[in-house]
PDB file of C-alpha atoms in Angstrom:
ATOM      1  CA  THR F1438      39.995   4.512 -57.766  1.00 65.00           C
ATOM      2  CA  VAL F1439      42.839   3.508 -55.480  1.00 87.00           C
ATOM      3  CA  LEU F1440      42.160   0.084 -54.013  1.00 93.00           C
ATOM      4  CA  PRO F1441      41.621  -1.319 -51.524  1.00 95.00           C
ATOM      5  CA  VAL F1442      38.805   0.907 -50.379  1.00 96.00           C
ATOM      6  CA  MET F1443      38.277   0.323 -46.645  1.00 97.00           C
ATOM      7  CA  LEU F1444      35.238   1.805 -44.915  1.00 97.00           C
ATOM      8  CA  TYR F1445      34.780   1.559 -41.157  1.00 96.00           C
ATOM      9  CA  GLN F1446      32.483   2.771 -38.406  1.00 97.00           C
ATOM     10  CA  ILE F1447      32.444   2.626 -34.598  1.00 97.00           C
ATOM     11  CA  THR F1448      28.794   2.802 -33.557  1.00 96.00           C
ATOM     12  CA  PRO F1449      26.300   1.568 -30.956  1.00 95.00           C
ATOM     13  CA  LYS F1450      24.344  -1.493 -32.051  1.00 92.00           C
ATOM     14  CA  PHE F1451      21.183  -3.154 -30.829  1.00 92.00           C
ATOM     15  CA  ARG F1452      20.669  -6.899 -31.135  1.00 86.00           C
ATOM     16  CA  ASP F1453      17.558  -8.766 -30.037  1.00 86.00           C
ATOM     17  CA  GLU F1454      19.716 -11.146 -28.019  1.00 80.00           C
ATOM     18  CA  ALA F1455      17.695 -14.179 -26.925  1.00 79.00           C
ATOM     19  CA  ARG F1456      19.923 -14.995 -23.931  1.00 81.00           C
ATOM     20  CA  PRO F1457      21.626 -11.869 -22.556  1.00 79.00           C
ATOM     21  CA  LYS F1458      23.965 -12.758 -19.692  1.00 79.00           C
ATOM     22  CA  PHE F1459      27.379 -12.155 -18.122  1.00 79.00           C
ATOM     23  CA  GLY F1460      26.838  -8.392 -18.006  1.00 81.00           C
ATOM     24  CA  LEU F1461      28.506  -6.714 -20.986  1.00 83.00           C
ATOM     25  CA  LEU F1462      29.801  -9.986 -22.459  1.00 85.00           C
ATOM     26  CA  ARG F1463      26.423 -10.807 -24.004  1.00 83.00           C
ATOM     27  CA  CYS F1464      24.038  -7.864 -24.024  1.00 87.00           C
ATOM     28  CA  ARG F1465      21.436  -6.323 -26.297  1.00 87.00           C
ATOM     29  CA  GLU F1466      23.131  -2.948 -26.796  1.00 88.00           C
ATOM     30  CA  PHE F1467      26.860  -2.571 -27.359  1.00 91.00           C
ATOM     31  CA  LEU F1468      29.588  -0.660 -29.187  1.00 95.00           C
ATOM     32  CA  MET F1469      31.025  -2.286 -32.320  1.00 95.00           C
ATOM     33  CA  LYS F1470      33.832  -1.466 -34.741  1.00 97.00           C
ATOM     34  CA  ASP F1471      32.953  -2.682 -38.263  1.00 97.00           C
ATOM     35  CA  MET F1472      34.975  -2.431 -41.462  1.00 98.00           C
ATOM     36  CA  TYR F1473      34.431  -3.495 -45.071  1.00 98.00           C
ATOM     37  CA  SER F1474      37.107  -3.685 -47.754  1.00 98.00           C
ATOM     38  CA  PHE F1475      36.804  -3.734 -51.556  1.00 98.00           C
ATOM     39  CA  ASP F1476      39.431  -5.109 -53.977  1.00 97.00           C
ATOM     40  CA  LYS F1477      39.563  -5.974 -57.663  1.00 94.00           C
ATOM     41  CA  SER F1478      41.021  -9.495 -57.387  1.00 95.00           C
ATOM     42  CA  GLN F1479      41.022 -12.467 -55.040  1.00 96.00           C
ATOM     43  CA  GLU F1480      44.780 -12.129 -54.526  1.00 97.00           C
ATOM     44  CA  GLU F1481      44.552  -8.466 -53.531  1.00 97.00           C
ATOM     45  CA  ALA F1482      41.556  -9.176 -51.285  1.00 97.00           C
ATOM     46  CA  ALA F1483      43.568 -11.907 -49.549  1.00 98.00           C
ATOM     47  CA  ASN F1484      46.420  -9.439 -48.981  1.00 98.00           C
ATOM     48  CA  THR F1485      43.979  -6.931 -47.461  1.00 98.00           C
ATOM     49  CA  TYR F1486      42.478  -9.670 -45.277  1.00 98.00           C
ATOM     50  CA  ASN F1487      45.896 -10.633 -43.931  1.00 98.00           C
ATOM     51  CA  MET F1488      46.888  -6.990 -43.415  1.00 98.00           C
ATOM     52  CA  VAL F1489      43.822  -6.256 -41.271  1.00 98.00           C
ATOM     53  CA  CYS F1490      44.179  -9.518 -39.333  1.00 98.00           C
ATOM     54  CA  ASP F1491      47.776  -8.504 -38.576  1.00 98.00           C
ATOM     55  CA  ALA F1492      46.508  -5.106 -37.374  1.00 98.00           C
ATOM     56  CA  TYR F1493      43.992  -6.835 -35.090  1.00 98.00           C
ATOM     57  CA  THR F1494      46.800  -8.992 -33.739  1.00 97.00           C
ATOM     58  CA  ARG F1495      48.858  -5.887 -32.906  1.00 97.00           C
ATOM     59  CA  ILE F1496      45.868  -4.247 -31.195  1.00 96.00           C
ATOM     60  CA  LEU F1497      45.211  -7.285 -29.019  1.00 97.00           C
ATOM     61  CA  ARG F1498      48.901  -7.708 -28.172  1.00 95.00           C
ATOM     62  CA  GLN F1499      48.940  -4.099 -27.007  1.00 94.00           C
ATOM     63  CA  LEU F1500      46.290  -5.022 -24.444  1.00 95.00           C
ATOM     64  CA  GLU F1501      48.677  -7.641 -23.000  1.00 92.00           C
ATOM     65  CA  VAL F1502      45.928 -10.240 -22.535  1.00 94.00           C
ATOM     66  CA  PRO F1503      46.700 -13.685 -24.054  1.00 93.00           C
ATOM     67  CA  PHE F1504      44.498 -14.529 -27.044  1.00 95.00           C
ATOM     68  CA  VAL F1505      44.214 -17.061 -29.861  1.00 94.00           C
ATOM     69  CA  LYS F1506      43.326 -16.684 -33.533  1.00 94.00           C
ATOM     70  CA  VAL F1507      41.239 -19.604 -34.812  1.00 93.00           C
ATOM     71  CA  LYS F1508      39.762 -20.729 -38.106  1.00 92.00           C
ATOM     72  CA  ALA F1509      35.982 -20.498 -38.049  1.00 92.00           C
ATOM     73  CA  CYS F1510      32.896 -21.184 -40.149  1.00 89.00           C
ATOM     74  CA  THR F1511      31.562 -18.325 -42.243  1.00 88.00           C
ATOM     75  CA  GLY F1512      28.064 -19.131 -40.972  1.00 86.00           C
ATOM     76  CA  ALA F1513      25.228 -16.801 -41.945  1.00 87.00           C
ATOM     77  CA  MET F1514      27.696 -14.232 -43.321  1.00 89.00           C
ATOM     78  CA  GLY F1515      28.783 -16.580 -46.090  1.00 90.00           C
ATOM     79  CA  GLY F1516      31.959 -16.137 -48.081  1.00 92.00           C
ATOM     80  CA  ASN F1517      35.182 -18.078 -48.510  1.00 94.00           C
ATOM     81  CA  TYR F1518      36.757 -18.353 -45.050  1.00 95.00           C
ATOM     82  CA  SER F1519      36.788 -16.728 -41.645  1.00 96.00           C
ATOM     83  CA  HIS F1520      38.918 -16.262 -38.515  1.00 96.00           C
ATOM     84  CA  GLU F1521      38.016 -15.333 -34.951  1.00 96.00           C
ATOM     85  CA  PHE F1522      40.073 -13.885 -32.108  1.00 97.00           C
ATOM     86  CA  HIS F1523      39.308 -15.323 -28.669  1.00 96.00           C
ATOM     87  CA  TYR F1524      40.222 -14.927 -25.017  1.00 96.00           C
ATOM     88  CA  LEU F1525      40.364 -18.377 -23.421  1.00 94.00           C
ATOM     89  CA  THR F1526      38.226 -18.671 -20.293  1.00 92.00           C
ATOM     90  CA  ASP F1527      35.882 -21.238 -18.780  1.00 90.00           C
ATOM     91  CA  ILE F1528      32.902 -18.877 -19.036  1.00 88.00           C
ATOM     92  CA  GLY F1529      33.388 -18.534 -22.801  1.00 88.00           C
ATOM     93  CA  GLU F1530      30.512 -19.862 -24.877  1.00 87.00           C
ATOM     94  CA  ASP F1531      32.555 -20.842 -27.935  1.00 88.00           C
ATOM     95  CA  HIS F1532      34.148 -24.293 -28.048  1.00 90.00           C
ATOM     96  CA  LEU F1533      37.622 -24.334 -29.596  1.00 90.00           C
ATOM     97  CA  HIS F1534      40.535 -26.642 -30.369  1.00 89.00           C
ATOM     98  CA  VAL F1535      43.666 -24.576 -29.731  1.00 87.00           C
ATOM     99  CA  CYS F1536      47.424 -24.972 -29.950  1.00 83.00           C
ATOM    100  CA  LEU F1537      48.981 -23.568 -26.791  1.00 81.00           C
ATOM    101  CA  GLN F1538      52.401 -23.363 -28.460  1.00 80.00           C
ATOM    102  CA  CYS F1539      51.571 -20.917 -31.245  1.00 85.00           C
ATOM    103  CA  CYS F1540      48.186 -19.585 -30.040  1.00 82.00           C
ATOM    104  CA  THR F1541      46.193 -20.694 -33.081  1.00 84.00           C
ATOM    105  CA  GLY F1542      43.472 -23.272 -33.597  1.00 84.00           C
ATOM    106  CA  VAL F1543      40.031 -23.968 -35.018  1.00 88.00           C
ATOM    107  CA  SER F1544      36.524 -23.309 -33.813  1.00 86.00           C
ATOM    108  CA  ALA F1545      34.624 -26.463 -32.838  1.00 81.00           C
ATOM    109  CA  ASP F1546      32.153 -25.392 -35.537  1.00 70.00           C
ATOM    110  CA  GLY F1547      34.947 -24.547 -37.950  1.00 54.00           C
ATOM    111  CA  PRO F1548      36.903 -26.506 -40.576  1.00 50.00           C
ATOM    112  CA  SER F1549      38.761 -29.700 -39.615  1.00 49.00           C
ATOM    113  CA  SER F1550      37.283 -29.673 -36.112  1.00 46.00           C
ATOM    114  CA  ASP F1551      36.191 -33.297 -35.752  1.00 48.00           C
ATOM    115  CA  CYS F1552      39.177 -34.556 -33.774  1.00 49.00           C
ATOM    116  CA  PRO F1553      40.421 -32.677 -30.699  1.00 52.00           C
ATOM    117  CA  ASN F1554      43.677 -34.667 -30.800  1.00 58.00           C
ATOM    118  CA  GLN F1555      44.710 -33.508 -34.268  1.00 76.00           C
ATOM    119  CA  SER F1556      47.965 -31.625 -34.796  1.00 79.00           C
ATOM    120  CA  CYS F1557      48.375 -27.895 -35.281  1.00 78.00           C
ATOM    121  CA  GLU F1558      48.832 -27.055 -38.958  1.00 77.00           C
ATOM    122  CA  HIS F1559      51.319 -24.305 -38.065  1.00 77.00           C
ATOM    123  CA  CYS F1560      53.753 -25.934 -35.642  1.00 82.00           C
ATOM    124  CA  GLY F1561      52.688 -29.570 -35.367  1.00 77.00           C
ATOM    125  CA  GLY F1562      51.758 -29.206 -31.699  1.00 79.00           C
ATOM    126  CA  ARG F1563      48.759 -30.946 -30.210  1.00 81.00           C
ATOM    127  CA  LEU F1564      45.393 -29.181 -30.200  1.00 84.00           C
ATOM    128  CA  HIS F1565      43.576 -28.923 -26.865  1.00 85.00           C
ATOM    129  CA  GLU F1566      39.902 -28.376 -26.179  1.00 88.00           C
ATOM    130  CA  ALA F1567      39.128 -24.947 -24.722  1.00 90.00           C
ATOM    131  CA  ARG F1568      36.376 -22.389 -24.370  1.00 92.00           C
ATOM    132  CA  GLY F1569      36.693 -18.799 -25.513  1.00 93.00           C
ATOM    133  CA  ILE F1570      35.115 -15.353 -25.654  1.00 94.00           C
ATOM    134  CA  GLU F1571      35.113 -14.035 -29.228  1.00 94.00           C
ATOM    135  CA  VAL F1572      36.313 -10.412 -29.266  1.00 97.00           C
ATOM    136  CA  ALA F1573      37.049  -9.888 -32.982  1.00 97.00           C
ATOM    137  CA  HIS F1574      36.412 -11.573 -36.312  1.00 97.00           C
ATOM    138  CA  ALA F1575      37.279 -11.433 -39.999  1.00 97.00           C
ATOM    139  CA  PHE F1576      35.418 -12.765 -43.055  1.00 97.00           C
ATOM    140  CA  SER F1577      36.602 -13.212 -46.629  1.00 98.00           C
ATOM    141  CA  LEU F1578      33.320 -12.521 -48.431  1.00 97.00           C
ATOM    142  CA  GLY F1579      34.452 -12.815 -52.031  1.00 96.00           C
ATOM    143  CA  THR F1580      31.583 -11.689 -54.287  1.00 96.00           C
ATOM    144  CA  THR F1581      28.832 -12.985 -51.976  1.00 96.00           C
ATOM    145  CA  TYR F1582      27.350  -9.494 -51.583  1.00 95.00           C
ATOM    146  CA  SER F1583      28.907  -7.429 -54.370  1.00 96.00           C
ATOM    147  CA  GLU F1584      27.561  -9.630 -57.178  1.00 95.00           C
ATOM    148  CA  PRO F1585      23.838  -9.615 -56.259  1.00 96.00           C
ATOM    149  CA  LEU F1586      24.009  -5.905 -55.377  1.00 95.00           C
ATOM    150  CA  GLY F1587      25.738  -4.958 -58.620  1.00 94.00           C
ATOM    151  CA  ALA F1588      28.831  -3.449 -56.980  1.00 94.00           C
ATOM    152  CA  THR F1589      31.390  -3.746 -59.778  1.00 95.00           C
ATOM    153  CA  ILE F1590      34.725  -2.353 -60.913  1.00 93.00           C
ATOM    154  CA  GLN F1591      35.955  -1.866 -64.470  1.00 90.00           C
ATOM    155  CA  HIS F1592      39.281  -3.557 -65.212  1.00 87.00           C
ATOM    156  CA  ALA F1593      41.956  -2.329 -67.619  1.00 86.00           C
ATOM    157  CA  ASN F1594      40.555  -4.545 -70.396  1.00 88.00           C
ATOM    158  CA  GLY F1595      37.226  -2.733 -70.153  1.00 88.00           C
ATOM    159  CA  LYS F1596      35.380  -5.616 -68.548  1.00 92.00           C
ATOM    160  CA  THR F1597      33.543  -5.189 -65.281  1.00 94.00           C
ATOM    161  CA  ARG F1598      33.385  -7.687 -62.442  1.00 94.00           C
ATOM    162  CA  PRO F1599      32.116  -7.634 -58.856  1.00 96.00           C
ATOM    163  CA  PHE F1600      34.353  -6.352 -56.072  1.00 97.00           C
ATOM    164  CA  GLU F1601      36.135  -8.914 -53.911  1.00 97.00           C
ATOM    165  CA  MET F1602      35.053  -8.036 -50.379  1.00 98.00           C
ATOM    166  CA  ASN F1603      36.137  -8.672 -46.798  1.00 98.00           C
ATOM    167  CA  CYS F1604      34.497  -7.614 -43.563  1.00 97.00           C
ATOM    168  CA  PHE F1605      35.978  -7.255 -40.086  1.00 98.00           C
ATOM    169  CA  GLY F1606      34.754  -6.427 -36.609  1.00 97.00           C
ATOM    170  CA  ILE F1607      35.880  -5.779 -33.044  1.00 98.00           C
ATOM    171  CA  GLY F1608      33.293  -5.920 -30.270  1.00 95.00           C
ATOM    172  CA  VAL F1609      34.506  -2.891 -28.311  1.00 96.00           C
ATOM    173  CA  THR F1610      32.098  -3.319 -25.394  1.00 95.00           C
ATOM    174  CA  ARG F1611      32.707  -7.050 -25.152  1.00 94.00           C
ATOM    175  CA  LEU F1612      36.469  -6.558 -25.482  1.00 96.00           C
ATOM    176  CA  LEU F1613      36.589  -4.314 -22.403  1.00 94.00           C
ATOM    177  CA  ALA F1614      34.387  -6.691 -20.418  1.00 94.00           C
ATOM    178  CA  ALA F1615      36.462  -9.689 -21.514  1.00 95.00           C
ATOM    179  CA  CYS F1616      39.704  -7.964 -20.489  1.00 95.00           C
ATOM    180  CA  LEU F1617      38.301  -7.438 -17.001  1.00 93.00           C
ATOM    181  CA  GLU F1618      37.103 -11.038 -16.887  1.00 92.00           C
ATOM    182  CA  MET F1619      40.634 -12.197 -17.689  1.00 94.00           C
ATOM    183  CA  LEU F1620      42.564  -9.783 -15.445  1.00 94.00           C
ATOM    184  CA  ALA F1621      40.427  -8.773 -12.461  1.00 91.00           C
ATOM    185  CA  SER F1622      40.770 -10.294  -9.011  1.00 88.00           C
ATOM    186  CA  GLU F1623      37.836 -11.104  -6.744  1.00 86.00           C
ATOM    187  CA  ASP F1624      37.747  -7.625  -5.216  1.00 86.00           C
ATOM    188  CA  GLN F1625      39.616  -5.409  -7.700  1.00 90.00           C
ATOM    189  CA  LEU F1626      39.150  -4.309 -11.294  1.00 92.00           C
ATOM    190  CA  ARG F1627      42.350  -4.702 -13.302  1.00 93.00           C
ATOM    191  CA  TRP F1628      42.554  -3.036 -16.673  1.00 93.00           C
ATOM    192  CA  PRO F1629      45.007  -3.520 -19.536  1.00 93.00           C
ATOM    193  CA  PHE F1630      47.621  -0.841 -18.938  1.00 90.00           C
ATOM    194  CA  SER F1631      47.100   0.708 -22.374  1.00 89.00           C
ATOM    195  CA  VAL F1632      43.421   1.491 -21.651  1.00 91.00           C
ATOM    196  CA  VAL F1633      43.384   1.981 -17.871  1.00 92.00           C
ATOM    197  CA  PRO F1634      41.393   5.179 -17.072  1.00 90.00           C
ATOM    198  CA  PHE F1635      44.330   6.524 -15.056  1.00 93.00           C
ATOM    199  CA  LYS F1636      47.792   5.071 -14.592  1.00 94.00           C
ATOM    200  CA  VAL F1637      48.698   6.789 -11.322  1.00 97.00           C
ATOM    201  CA  ALA F1638      46.473   8.102  -8.546  1.00 97.00           C
ATOM    202  CA  ILE F1639      47.819  10.511  -5.929  1.00 97.00           C
ATOM    203  CA  VAL F1640      46.030  10.550  -2.581  1.00 96.00           C
ATOM    204  CA  THR F1641      46.143  13.932  -0.859  1.00 93.00           C
ATOM    205  CA  PRO F1642      46.126  14.354   2.944  1.00 92.00           C
ATOM    206  CA  LYS F1643      42.805  14.310   4.793  1.00 90.00           C
ATOM    207  CA  ARG F1644      41.316  17.711   5.505  1.00 89.00           C
ATOM    208  CA  GLY F1645      42.187  18.899   9.006  1.00 87.00           C
ATOM    209  CA  SER F1646      44.911  16.279   9.518  1.00 87.00           C
ATOM    210  CA  HIS F1647      48.472  17.015  10.607  1.00 84.00           C
ATOM    211  CA  GLU F1648      49.604  16.290   7.032  1.00 81.00           C
ATOM    212  CA  ALA F1649      47.153  18.739   5.421  1.00 80.00           C
ATOM    213  CA  GLU F1650      49.973  21.208   4.754  1.00 82.00           C
ATOM    214  CA  SER F1651      51.509  18.598   2.403  1.00 88.00           C
ATOM    215  CA  LEU F1652      48.696  19.189  -0.103  1.00 91.00           C
ATOM    216  CA  ALA F1653      50.927  21.549  -2.095  1.00 92.00           C
ATOM    217  CA  LEU F1654      53.588  18.813  -2.357  1.00 93.00           C
ATOM    218  CA  ALA F1655      51.025  16.350  -3.704  1.00 94.00           C
ATOM    219  CA  GLU F1656      49.699  18.856  -6.241  1.00 94.00           C
ATOM    220  CA  HIS F1657      53.225  19.716  -7.405  1.00 94.00           C
ATOM    221  CA  LEU F1658      54.071  16.015  -7.805  1.00 95.00           C
ATOM    222  CA  ALA F1659      50.888  15.476  -9.836  1.00 95.00           C
ATOM    223  CA  GLY F1660      51.876  18.311 -12.152  1.00 95.00           C
ATOM    224  CA  GLN F1661      55.408  16.964 -12.624  1.00 95.00           C
ATOM    225  CA  LEU F1662      54.226  13.398 -13.303  1.00 96.00           C
ATOM    226  CA  GLY F1663      51.659  14.680 -15.785  1.00 94.00           C
ATOM    227  CA  LEU F1664      54.488  16.108 -17.904  1.00 94.00           C
ATOM    228  CA  LEU F1665      56.017  12.656 -18.445  1.00 93.00           C
ATOM    229  CA  LYS F1666      55.221  11.103 -21.820  1.00 90.00           C
ATOM    230  CA  GLN F1667      54.337   7.803 -20.150  1.00 88.00           C
ATOM    231  CA  LEU F1668      51.722   9.438 -17.926  1.00 91.00           C
ATOM    232  CA  GLN F1669      50.216  12.262 -19.972  1.00 88.00           C
ATOM    233  CA  GLY F1670      46.480  12.295 -19.299  1.00 89.00           C
ATOM    234  CA  GLY F1671      46.861   9.409 -16.877  1.00 93.00           C
ATOM    235  CA  VAL F1672      47.454  11.083 -13.497  1.00 96.00           C
ATOM    236  CA  LEU F1673      44.527  11.385 -11.084  1.00 96.00           C
ATOM    237  CA  LEU F1674      44.708  13.687  -8.061  1.00 96.00           C
ATOM    238  CA  ASP F1675      42.306  12.194  -5.526  1.00 95.00           C
ATOM    239  CA  ASP F1676      41.355  15.235  -3.463  1.00 92.00           C
ATOM    240  CA  ARG F1677      38.339  13.703  -1.723  1.00 95.00           C
ATOM    241  CA  ASP F1678      39.823  15.098   1.449  1.00 92.00           C
ATOM    242  CA  ASP F1679      36.749  14.321   3.551  1.00 94.00           C
ATOM    243  CA  TRP F1680      37.693  10.640   3.152  1.00 95.00           C
ATOM    244  CA  THR F1681      40.514   9.041   5.100  1.00 94.00           C
ATOM    245  CA  ILE F1682      43.645   8.041   3.220  1.00 94.00           C
ATOM    246  CA  GLY F1683      42.913   4.367   3.932  1.00 94.00           C
ATOM    247  CA  LYS F1684      39.393   4.564   2.502  1.00 96.00           C
ATOM    248  CA  ARG F1685      40.604   6.247  -0.682  1.00 96.00           C
ATOM    249  CA  LEU F1686      43.472   3.776  -1.030  1.00 95.00           C
ATOM    250  CA  LYS F1687      41.021   0.874  -0.910  1.00 94.00           C
ATOM    251  CA  ASP F1688      38.577   2.561  -3.295  1.00 95.00           C
ATOM    252  CA  LEU F1689      41.249   3.363  -5.885  1.00 95.00           C
ATOM    253  CA  SER F1690      42.588  -0.200  -5.697  1.00 93.00           C
ATOM    254  CA  THR F1691      39.072  -1.523  -6.306  1.00 92.00           C
ATOM    255  CA  LEU F1692      38.596   0.765  -9.321  1.00 92.00           C
ATOM    256  CA  GLY F1693      41.782  -0.501 -10.956  1.00 92.00           C
ATOM    257  CA  ALA F1694      44.487   2.127 -10.409  1.00 92.00           C
ATOM    258  CA  PRO F1695      47.751   0.207 -11.008  1.00 94.00           C
ATOM    259  CA  TYR F1696      49.894   2.666  -9.016  1.00 96.00           C
ATOM    260  CA  ILE F1697      48.819   4.790  -6.048  1.00 97.00           C
ATOM    261  CA  ILE F1698      50.960   7.465  -4.385  1.00 97.00           C
ATOM    262  CA  VAL F1699      50.028   8.547  -0.863  1.00 96.00           C
ATOM    263  CA  ALA F1700      51.035  11.879   0.642  1.00 94.00           C
ATOM    264  CA  GLY F1701      51.094  10.647   4.238  1.00 91.00           C
ATOM    265  CA  LYS F1702      52.844  11.404   7.504  1.00 90.00           C
ATOM    266  CA  LYS F1703      56.379  11.195   6.138  1.00 92.00           C
ATOM    267  CA  THR F1704      55.792  14.048   3.695  1.00 91.00           C
ATOM    268  CA  LYS F1705      56.331  16.338   6.715  1.00 89.00           C
ATOM    269  CA  GLU F1706      59.902  15.144   7.289  1.00 89.00           C
ATOM    270  CA  PRO F1707      62.909  17.298   6.239  1.00 89.00           C
ATOM    271  CA  MET F1708      63.300  14.947   3.253  1.00 92.00           C
ATOM    272  CA  PRO F1709      59.632  14.301   2.355  1.00 92.00           C
ATOM    273  CA  LEU F1710      58.790  10.687   1.526  1.00 94.00           C
ATOM    274  CA  PHE F1711      55.745   9.482  -0.403  1.00 96.00           C
ATOM    275  CA  GLU F1712      54.273   5.980  -0.269  1.00 96.00           C
ATOM    276  CA  LEU F1713      54.192   4.244  -3.669  1.00 96.00           C
ATOM    277  CA  HIS F1714      51.753   1.323  -3.839  1.00 96.00           C
ATOM    278  CA  ASP F1715      52.065  -1.158  -6.709  1.00 94.00           C
ATOM    279  CA  VAL F1716      48.524  -2.542  -6.570  1.00 92.00           C
ATOM    280  CA  ILE F1717      48.992  -5.454  -8.970  1.00 89.00           C
ATOM    281  CA  GLY F1718      52.412  -6.378  -7.585  1.00 88.00           C
ATOM    282  CA  LYS F1719      51.047  -6.029  -4.030  1.00 90.00           C
ATOM    283  CA  SER F1720      54.100  -4.110  -2.851  1.00 93.00           C
ATOM    284  CA  ALA F1721      54.813  -0.689  -1.362  1.00 94.00           C
ATOM    285  CA  ALA F1722      57.873   1.544  -1.016  1.00 95.00           C
ATOM    286  CA  GLU F1723      58.754   4.957   0.385  1.00 95.00           C
ATOM    287  CA  LEU F1724      60.302   7.266  -2.224  1.00 95.00           C
ATOM    288  CA  THR F1725      61.301  10.896  -2.494  1.00 95.00           C
ATOM    289  CA  HIS F1726      59.876  13.263  -5.093  1.00 94.00           C
ATOM    290  CA  SER F1727      62.877  12.781  -7.412  1.00 94.00           C
ATOM    291  CA  GLU F1728      62.863   8.994  -6.926  1.00 95.00           C
ATOM    292  CA  LEU F1729      59.203   8.856  -7.952  1.00 95.00           C
ATOM    293  CA  LEU F1730      59.902  10.862 -11.104  1.00 95.00           C
ATOM    294  CA  HIS F1731      62.815   8.554 -11.926  1.00 94.00           C
ATOM    295  CA  PHE F1732      60.687   5.436 -11.321  1.00 94.00           C
ATOM    296  CA  PHE F1733      57.908   6.515 -13.666  1.00 93.00           C
ATOM    297  CA  GLN F1734      60.262   7.887 -16.313  1.00 91.00           C
ATOM    298  CA  PHE F1735      62.784   5.049 -16.457  1.00 88.00           C
ATOM    299  CA  GLY F1736      61.146   2.152 -14.584  1.00 81.00           C
ATOM    300  CA  PRO F1737      58.620  -0.448 -15.787  1.00 77.00           C
ATOM    301  CA  LEU F1738      56.436   2.124 -17.534  1.00 73.00           C
ATOM    302  CA  ALA F1739      59.184   3.225 -19.910  1.00 63.00           C
ATOM    303  CA  ALA F1740      58.815   0.019 -21.939  1.00 58.00           C
ATOM    304  CA  ARG F1741      54.992   0.136 -21.893  1.00 58.00           C
ATOM    305  CA  THR F1742      54.409   3.511 -23.480  1.00 49.00           C
ATOM    306  CA  VAL F1743      51.623   3.285 -26.039  1.00 43.00           C
TER     307      VAL F1743
END
């Protein structure tokens, strides 16, 4: 058998949560990504543990929401040691001591958590008290479960011993809710760019308006933008043409579209101009068809392709 063996699942879970609150942050039914790893030695299990923690770090960095990785108690799971990944926010229910310089720390229930003024073991910086939302975790289980269950591996010398295990988890439902908690404004959803349902929305002219003949221009632009690698699968053509442009613009901003293109009055000019709205940056500009293609191909999105 080639080790490590790593088995994972992404499934709905039900938990008889005593105090459900904060919408999807603490609920009774949610989506969870679980994984268990099996190794033949403590050293190899530690390498697997670090490898998966590094993968979790890359996933969370891709979401572009600041997070911290903290030491934590193993609690009811048992095992050797544990780490948690948290978003820092005042509504978080977990109490932490964190280093703001290197984004690490300890859980208030974790090891070496007695003194909030202690120094960071990584960089020597001061630890600060904070509250966090746990979005992922990792446990080094050792032989806590493999030994009593008789899960063993035969070594080269013929002897058998229990597998060294780790387990890992990402709360998918909570992660999405926590991202919105961290990013959203009072009246607008704001998603991490890598998971936003659509990156660009194009608002077509209202039915019966003077600009209605510009519908073909808007549809052609949507097709061209959809061919760009940065936007594949991420272009929405909002053809609710019984709504005014202003109503759709507000609705799309509320739903979290980071960029909105409006085919308005100036699309009827000899050199048609579209309105580009940067919702998060709260700015707008008038651009031609070719300028829009250039912006989305070589502008800010070029460096954010996932």
